Short mmCIF file of C-alpha atoms and ligand atoms in Angstrom, two decimals:
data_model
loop_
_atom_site.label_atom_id
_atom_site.label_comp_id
_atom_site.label_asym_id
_atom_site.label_seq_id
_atom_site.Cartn_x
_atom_site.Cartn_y
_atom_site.Cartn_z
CA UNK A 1 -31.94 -51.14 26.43
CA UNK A 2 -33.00 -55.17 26.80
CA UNK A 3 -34.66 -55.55 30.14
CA UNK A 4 -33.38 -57.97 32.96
CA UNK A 5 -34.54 -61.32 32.77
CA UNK A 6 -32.27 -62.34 36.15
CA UNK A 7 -31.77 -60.34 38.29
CA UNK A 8 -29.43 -61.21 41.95
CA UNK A 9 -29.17 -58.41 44.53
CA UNK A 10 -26.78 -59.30 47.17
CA UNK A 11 -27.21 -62.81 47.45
CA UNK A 12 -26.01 -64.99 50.61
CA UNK A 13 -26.30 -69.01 50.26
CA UNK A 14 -25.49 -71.01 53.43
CA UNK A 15 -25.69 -74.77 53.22
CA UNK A 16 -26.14 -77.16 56.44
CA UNK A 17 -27.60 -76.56 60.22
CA UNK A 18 -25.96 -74.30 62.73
CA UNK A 19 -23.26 -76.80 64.12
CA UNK A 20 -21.51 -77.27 60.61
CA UNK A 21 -22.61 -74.44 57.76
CA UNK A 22 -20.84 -74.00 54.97
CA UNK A 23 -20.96 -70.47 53.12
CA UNK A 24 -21.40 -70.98 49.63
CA UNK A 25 -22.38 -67.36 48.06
CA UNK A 26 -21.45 -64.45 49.85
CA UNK A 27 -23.40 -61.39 47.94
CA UNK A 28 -23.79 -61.71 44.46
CA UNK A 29 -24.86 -59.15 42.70
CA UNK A 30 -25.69 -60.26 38.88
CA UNK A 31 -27.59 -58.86 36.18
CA UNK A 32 -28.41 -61.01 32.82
CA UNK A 33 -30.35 -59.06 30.40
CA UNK A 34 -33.35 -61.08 28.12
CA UNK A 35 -31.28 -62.62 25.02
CA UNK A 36 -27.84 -62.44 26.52
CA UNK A 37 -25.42 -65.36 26.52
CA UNK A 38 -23.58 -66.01 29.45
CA UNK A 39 -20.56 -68.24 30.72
CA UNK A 40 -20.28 -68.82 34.63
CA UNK A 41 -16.82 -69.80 35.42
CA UNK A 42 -14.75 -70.35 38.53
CA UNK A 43 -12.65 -72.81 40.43
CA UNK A 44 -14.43 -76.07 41.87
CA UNK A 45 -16.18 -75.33 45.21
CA UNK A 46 -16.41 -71.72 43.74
CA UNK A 47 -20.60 -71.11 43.90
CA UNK A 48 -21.50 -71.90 40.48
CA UNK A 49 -23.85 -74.53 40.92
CA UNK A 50 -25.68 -73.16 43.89
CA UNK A 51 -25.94 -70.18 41.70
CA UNK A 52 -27.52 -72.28 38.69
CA UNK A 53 -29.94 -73.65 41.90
CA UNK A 54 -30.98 -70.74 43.20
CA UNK A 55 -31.71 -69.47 39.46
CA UNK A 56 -34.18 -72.67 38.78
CA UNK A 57 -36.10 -72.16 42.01
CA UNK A 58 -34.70 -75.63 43.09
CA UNK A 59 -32.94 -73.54 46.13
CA UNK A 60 -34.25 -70.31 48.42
CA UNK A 61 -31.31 -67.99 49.17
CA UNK A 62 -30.58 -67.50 53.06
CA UNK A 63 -30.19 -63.77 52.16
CA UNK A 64 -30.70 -61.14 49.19
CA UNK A 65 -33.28 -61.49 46.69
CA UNK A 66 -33.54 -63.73 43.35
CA UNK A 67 -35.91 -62.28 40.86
CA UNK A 68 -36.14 -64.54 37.56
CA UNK A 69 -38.56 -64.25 34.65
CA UNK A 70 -40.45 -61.48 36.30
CA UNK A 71 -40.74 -64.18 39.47
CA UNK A 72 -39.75 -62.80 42.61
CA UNK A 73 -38.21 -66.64 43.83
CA UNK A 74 -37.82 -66.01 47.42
CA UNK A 75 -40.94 -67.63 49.34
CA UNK A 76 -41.70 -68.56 45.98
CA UNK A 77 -44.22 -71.67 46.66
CA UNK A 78 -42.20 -75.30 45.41
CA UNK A 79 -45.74 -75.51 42.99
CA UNK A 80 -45.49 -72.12 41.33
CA UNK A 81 -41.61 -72.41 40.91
CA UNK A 82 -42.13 -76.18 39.50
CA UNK A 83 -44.75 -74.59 37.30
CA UNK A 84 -41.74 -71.46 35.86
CA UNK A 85 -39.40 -74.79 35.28
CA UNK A 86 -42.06 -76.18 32.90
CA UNK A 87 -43.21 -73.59 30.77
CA UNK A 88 -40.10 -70.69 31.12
CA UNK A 89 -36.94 -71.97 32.28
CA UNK A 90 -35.25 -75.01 30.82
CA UNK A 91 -32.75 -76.71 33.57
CA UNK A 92 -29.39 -78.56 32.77
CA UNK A 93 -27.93 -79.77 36.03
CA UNK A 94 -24.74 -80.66 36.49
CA UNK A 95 -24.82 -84.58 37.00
CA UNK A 96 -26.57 -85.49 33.58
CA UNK A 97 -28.77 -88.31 35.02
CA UNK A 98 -30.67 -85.96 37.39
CA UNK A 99 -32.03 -84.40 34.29
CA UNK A 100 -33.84 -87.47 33.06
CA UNK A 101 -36.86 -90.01 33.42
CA UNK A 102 -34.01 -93.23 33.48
CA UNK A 103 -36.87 -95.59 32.36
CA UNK A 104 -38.13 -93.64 29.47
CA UNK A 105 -36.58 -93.83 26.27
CA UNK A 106 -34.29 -90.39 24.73
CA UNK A 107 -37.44 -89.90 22.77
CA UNK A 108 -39.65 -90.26 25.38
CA UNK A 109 -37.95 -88.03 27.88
CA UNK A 110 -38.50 -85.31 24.95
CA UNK A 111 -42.04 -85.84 24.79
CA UNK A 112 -42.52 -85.70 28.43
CA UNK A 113 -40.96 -82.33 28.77
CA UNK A 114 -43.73 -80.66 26.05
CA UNK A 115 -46.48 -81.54 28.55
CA UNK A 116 -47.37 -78.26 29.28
CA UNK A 117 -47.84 -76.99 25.60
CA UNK A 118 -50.97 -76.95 23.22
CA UNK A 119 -48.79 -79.18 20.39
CA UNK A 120 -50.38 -81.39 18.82
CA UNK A 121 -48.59 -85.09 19.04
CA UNK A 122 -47.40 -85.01 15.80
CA UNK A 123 -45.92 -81.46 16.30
CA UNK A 124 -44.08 -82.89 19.56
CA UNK A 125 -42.86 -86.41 17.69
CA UNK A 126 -41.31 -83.77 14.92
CA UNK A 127 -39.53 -81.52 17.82
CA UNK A 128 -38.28 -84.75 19.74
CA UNK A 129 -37.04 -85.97 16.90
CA UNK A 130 -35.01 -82.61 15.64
CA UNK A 131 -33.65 -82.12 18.78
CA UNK A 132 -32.43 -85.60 19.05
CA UNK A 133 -31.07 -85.56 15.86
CA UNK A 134 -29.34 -81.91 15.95
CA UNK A 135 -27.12 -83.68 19.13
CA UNK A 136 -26.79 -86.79 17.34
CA UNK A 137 -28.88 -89.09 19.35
CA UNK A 138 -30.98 -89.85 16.89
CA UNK A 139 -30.33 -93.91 16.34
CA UNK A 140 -31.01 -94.27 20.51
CA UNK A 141 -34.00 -92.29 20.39
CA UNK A 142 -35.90 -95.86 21.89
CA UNK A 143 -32.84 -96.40 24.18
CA UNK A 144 -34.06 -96.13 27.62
CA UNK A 145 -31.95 -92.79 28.95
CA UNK A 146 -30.52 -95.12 32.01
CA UNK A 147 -28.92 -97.29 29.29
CA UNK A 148 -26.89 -94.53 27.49
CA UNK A 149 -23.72 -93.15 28.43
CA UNK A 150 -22.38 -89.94 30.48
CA UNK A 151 -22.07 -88.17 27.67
CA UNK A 152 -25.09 -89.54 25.67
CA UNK A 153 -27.44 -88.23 29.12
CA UNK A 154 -25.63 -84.84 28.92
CA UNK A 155 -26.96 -84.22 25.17
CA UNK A 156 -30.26 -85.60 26.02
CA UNK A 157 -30.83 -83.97 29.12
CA UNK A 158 -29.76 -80.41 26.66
CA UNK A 159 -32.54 -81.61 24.21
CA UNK A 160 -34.99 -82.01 27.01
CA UNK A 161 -34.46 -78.62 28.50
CA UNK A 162 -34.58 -76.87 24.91
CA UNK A 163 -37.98 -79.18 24.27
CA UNK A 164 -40.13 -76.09 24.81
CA UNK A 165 -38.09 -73.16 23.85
CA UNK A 166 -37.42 -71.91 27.19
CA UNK A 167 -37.57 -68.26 27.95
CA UNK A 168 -34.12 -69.28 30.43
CA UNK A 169 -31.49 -72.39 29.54
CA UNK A 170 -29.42 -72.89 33.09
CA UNK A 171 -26.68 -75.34 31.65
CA UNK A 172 -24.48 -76.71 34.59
CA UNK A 173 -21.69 -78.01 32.64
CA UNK A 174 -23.39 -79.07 29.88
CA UNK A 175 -20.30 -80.35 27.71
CA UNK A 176 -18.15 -81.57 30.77
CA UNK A 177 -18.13 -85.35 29.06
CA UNK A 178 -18.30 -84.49 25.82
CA UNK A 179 -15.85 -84.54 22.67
CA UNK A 180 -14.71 -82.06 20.83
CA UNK A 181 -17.29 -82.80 18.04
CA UNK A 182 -20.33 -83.61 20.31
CA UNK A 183 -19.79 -80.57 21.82
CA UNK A 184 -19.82 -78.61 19.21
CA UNK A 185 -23.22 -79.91 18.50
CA UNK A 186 -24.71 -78.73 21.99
CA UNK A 187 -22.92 -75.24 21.94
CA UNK A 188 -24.66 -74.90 18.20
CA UNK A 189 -27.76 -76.22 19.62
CA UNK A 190 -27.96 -73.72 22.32
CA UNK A 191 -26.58 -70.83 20.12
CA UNK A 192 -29.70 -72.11 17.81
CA UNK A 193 -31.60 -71.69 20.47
CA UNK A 194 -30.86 -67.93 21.29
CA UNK A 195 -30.95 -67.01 17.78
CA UNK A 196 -34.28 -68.03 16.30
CA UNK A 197 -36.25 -67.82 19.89
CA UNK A 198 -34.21 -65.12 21.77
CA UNK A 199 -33.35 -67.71 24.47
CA UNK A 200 -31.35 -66.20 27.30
CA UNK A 201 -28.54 -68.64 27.97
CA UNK A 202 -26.93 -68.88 31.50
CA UNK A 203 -24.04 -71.77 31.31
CA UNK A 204 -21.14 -72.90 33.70
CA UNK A 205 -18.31 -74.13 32.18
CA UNK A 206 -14.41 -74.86 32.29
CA UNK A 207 -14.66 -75.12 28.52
CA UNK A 208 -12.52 -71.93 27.45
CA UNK A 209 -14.27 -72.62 23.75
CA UNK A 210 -17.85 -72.61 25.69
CA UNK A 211 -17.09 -69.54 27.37
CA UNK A 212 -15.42 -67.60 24.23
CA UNK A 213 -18.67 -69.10 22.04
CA UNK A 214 -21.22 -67.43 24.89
CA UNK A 215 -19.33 -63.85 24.74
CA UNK A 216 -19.56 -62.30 28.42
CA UNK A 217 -17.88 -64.69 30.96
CA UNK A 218 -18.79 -63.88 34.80
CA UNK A 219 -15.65 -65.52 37.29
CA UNK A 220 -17.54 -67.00 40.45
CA UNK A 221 -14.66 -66.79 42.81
CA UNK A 222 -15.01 -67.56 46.86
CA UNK A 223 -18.95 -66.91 46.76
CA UNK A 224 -18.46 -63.51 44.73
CA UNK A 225 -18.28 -62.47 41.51
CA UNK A 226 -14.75 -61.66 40.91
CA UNK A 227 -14.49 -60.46 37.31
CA UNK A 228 -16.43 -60.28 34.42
CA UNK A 229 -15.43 -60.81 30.58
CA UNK A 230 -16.69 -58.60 27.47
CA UNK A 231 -15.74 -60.48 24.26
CA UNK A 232 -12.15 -61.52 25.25
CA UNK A 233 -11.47 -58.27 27.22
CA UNK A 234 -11.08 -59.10 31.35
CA UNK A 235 -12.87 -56.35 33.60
CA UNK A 236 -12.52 -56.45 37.81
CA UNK A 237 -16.20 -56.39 39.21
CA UNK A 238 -16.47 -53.65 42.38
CA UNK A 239 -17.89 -55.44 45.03
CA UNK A 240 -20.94 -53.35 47.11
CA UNK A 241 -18.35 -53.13 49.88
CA UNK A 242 -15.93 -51.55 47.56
CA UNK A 243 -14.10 -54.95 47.21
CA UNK A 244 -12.29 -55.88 44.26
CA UNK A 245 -10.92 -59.29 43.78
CA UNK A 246 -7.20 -59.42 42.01
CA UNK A 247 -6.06 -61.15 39.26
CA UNK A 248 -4.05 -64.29 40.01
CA UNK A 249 -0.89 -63.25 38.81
CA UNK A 250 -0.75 -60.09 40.57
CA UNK A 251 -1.57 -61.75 43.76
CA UNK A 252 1.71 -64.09 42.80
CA UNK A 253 3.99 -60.86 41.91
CA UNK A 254 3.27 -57.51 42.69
CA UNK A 255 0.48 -57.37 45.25
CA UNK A 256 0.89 -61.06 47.31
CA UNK A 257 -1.75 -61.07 49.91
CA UNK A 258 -1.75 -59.04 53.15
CA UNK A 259 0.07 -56.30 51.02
CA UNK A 260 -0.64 -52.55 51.86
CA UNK A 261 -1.49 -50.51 48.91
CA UNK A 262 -2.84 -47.13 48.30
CA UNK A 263 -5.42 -46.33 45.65
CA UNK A 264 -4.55 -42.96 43.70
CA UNK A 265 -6.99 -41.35 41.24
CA UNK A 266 -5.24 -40.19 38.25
CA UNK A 267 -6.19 -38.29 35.48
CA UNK A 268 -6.98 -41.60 33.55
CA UNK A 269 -8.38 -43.58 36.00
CA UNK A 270 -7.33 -45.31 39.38
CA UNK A 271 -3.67 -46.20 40.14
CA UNK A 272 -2.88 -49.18 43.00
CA UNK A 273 0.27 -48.53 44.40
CA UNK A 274 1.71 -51.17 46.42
CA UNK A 275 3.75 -49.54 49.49
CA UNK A 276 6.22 -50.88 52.20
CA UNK A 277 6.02 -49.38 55.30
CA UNK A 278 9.24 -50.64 57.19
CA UNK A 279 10.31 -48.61 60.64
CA UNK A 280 7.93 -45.71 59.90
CA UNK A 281 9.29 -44.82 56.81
CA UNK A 282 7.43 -45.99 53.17
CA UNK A 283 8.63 -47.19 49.77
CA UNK A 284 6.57 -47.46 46.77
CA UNK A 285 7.09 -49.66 44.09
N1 ATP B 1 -25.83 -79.73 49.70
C1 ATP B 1 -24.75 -79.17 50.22
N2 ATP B 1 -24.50 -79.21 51.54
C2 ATP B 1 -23.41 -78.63 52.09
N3 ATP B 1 -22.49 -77.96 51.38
C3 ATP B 1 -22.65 -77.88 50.04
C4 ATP B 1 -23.79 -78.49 49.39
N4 ATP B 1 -23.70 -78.24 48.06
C5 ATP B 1 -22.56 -77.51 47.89
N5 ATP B 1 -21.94 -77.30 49.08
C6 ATP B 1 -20.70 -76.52 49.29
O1 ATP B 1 -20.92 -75.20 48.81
C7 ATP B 1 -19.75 -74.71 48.12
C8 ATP B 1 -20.14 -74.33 46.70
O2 ATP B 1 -20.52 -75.52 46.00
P1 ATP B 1 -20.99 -75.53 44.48
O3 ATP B 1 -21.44 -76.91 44.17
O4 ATP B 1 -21.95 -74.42 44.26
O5 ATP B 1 -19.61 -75.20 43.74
P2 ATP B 1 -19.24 -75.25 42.18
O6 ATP B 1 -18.61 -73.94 41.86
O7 ATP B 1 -20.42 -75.67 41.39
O8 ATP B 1 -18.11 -76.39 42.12
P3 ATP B 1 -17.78 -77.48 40.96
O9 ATP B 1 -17.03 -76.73 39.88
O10 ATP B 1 -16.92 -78.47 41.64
O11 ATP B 1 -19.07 -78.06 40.47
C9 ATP B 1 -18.72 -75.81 48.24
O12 ATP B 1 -17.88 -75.51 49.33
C10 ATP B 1 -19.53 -77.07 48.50
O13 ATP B 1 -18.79 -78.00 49.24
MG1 MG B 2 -20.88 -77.29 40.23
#
């Protein structure tokens, strides 16, 4: 059994001050073993990058407990969570120029990220210039990063987190402006990546092809995690309140919401059975 590498026990996120506060997580309970691969997806406004936030130590949760690389990240000090950034987690975020040094050239900006290790500067001229030529940047490597495009700053800013062969890649969209081919290159990159050096990969996406390349998908859905994906096969999470959320289409058909159902175990498993109550007496169907 691989051990946990994150770890998020009932996790609350509220943004803003007490007049206006906006809930963004509402108990999230998440487990992502050392080595696994996985997809975060989920409508816009859903969680998924205060999720990614709280992972990196950028954010402190208002309730439950983050635990990441062994790292216990609430009251985490900003040093010693800047200092798990550097040498264990690598950090994608999702608006690509956040991610780099804008004056520094691409090359440059993957230099700067091997600060913290013992290579020698040939060692770290030899890795900046693999990485930038594995997501075909390699004839702007002296292009100052503010000078390249969206997409260009999304590949570089995947190079730069993967500079140090992270322990943890967080990859907030990380092929959102990116072709077909060029994102092929960063999905192979970061497949590379957990391959040869056991990287665990978390990565949000609304890339169906990201999501089936990664293997288990996790559906953020109002602040929750409402279902969870095993190699193509769709599983409903139970919630620590006993919630469950629905698929779509049953929501649309069968079970719209505000429906009354009752939940029969069988000899297979658990049968919901929608039911009309209408003057006292009850239909199923
Ligand atoms: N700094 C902030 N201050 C206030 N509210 C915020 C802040 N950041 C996010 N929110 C709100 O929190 C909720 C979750 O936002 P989040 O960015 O995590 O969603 P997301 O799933 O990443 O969406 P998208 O797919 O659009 O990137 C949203 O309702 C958003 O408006
Ligand atoms: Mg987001």
């Amino acid at each position: 059994m691989s051990e946990a590498l994150v770890t998020f026990d009932n996790v609350v996120h509220v943004y803003g001050t007490a007049e206006q506060q906006v809930t963004a997580l509402r108990g999230v309970d998440l487990t992502v073993n050392e080595g696994e691969m996985v997809a975060l997806l989920g409508p816009s406004g859903a969680g998924k990058s205060t999720l990614m936030w709280l992972c990196a130590g950028l954010l402190q949760p208002t309730a439950g407990q983050v635990e990441v690389c062994g790292r216990r990240l609430t009251r985490l000090r900003q040093s010693a969570a800047t200092d798990m950034r550097l040498r264990d987690v690598g950090v994608v975020l999702q608006n690509p120029s956040r991610n780099l040094l804008p004056y520094e050239t691409a090359k440059g900006n993957v230099l700067f990220a091997q600060r913290p290790t013992r290579r020698t500067a040939k060692m770290k001229s030899k890795r900046a210039h693999d990485l930038l030529d594995a997501v075909g940047l390699a004839h702007v490597s002296s292009h100052p990063a503010r000078r390249l495009s969206g997409g260009e700053q999304q590949r570089l800013a995947v190079a730069v987190a993967l500079a140090n062969g992270p322990r943890l890649l967080l990859a907030d969209e990380p092929t959102s402006q990116l072709d077909t081919k060029s994102a092929a290159s960063v999905i192979d990159l970061i497949k590379a990546a957990n391959e040869d050096l056991g990287t665990t990969v978390i990565a949000v996406t609304h890339d169906p092809e990201v999501g089936a390349a990664l293997g288990r998908t996790v559906t953020i859905r109002d602040g929750r995690v409402g279902s969870e994906g095993h190699h193509g096969a769709d599983y409903l999470v139970v919630g620590r309140d006993g919630a469950i959320h629905l698929p779509q289409e049953l929501l649309d058909t069968v079970l719209p919401p505000g429906s009354l159902a009752e939940a029969i175990l069988t000899e297979t498993g658990v049968e919901l059975r929608r039911v009309d109550v209408d003057g006292g007496s009850r239909a199923e169907s």
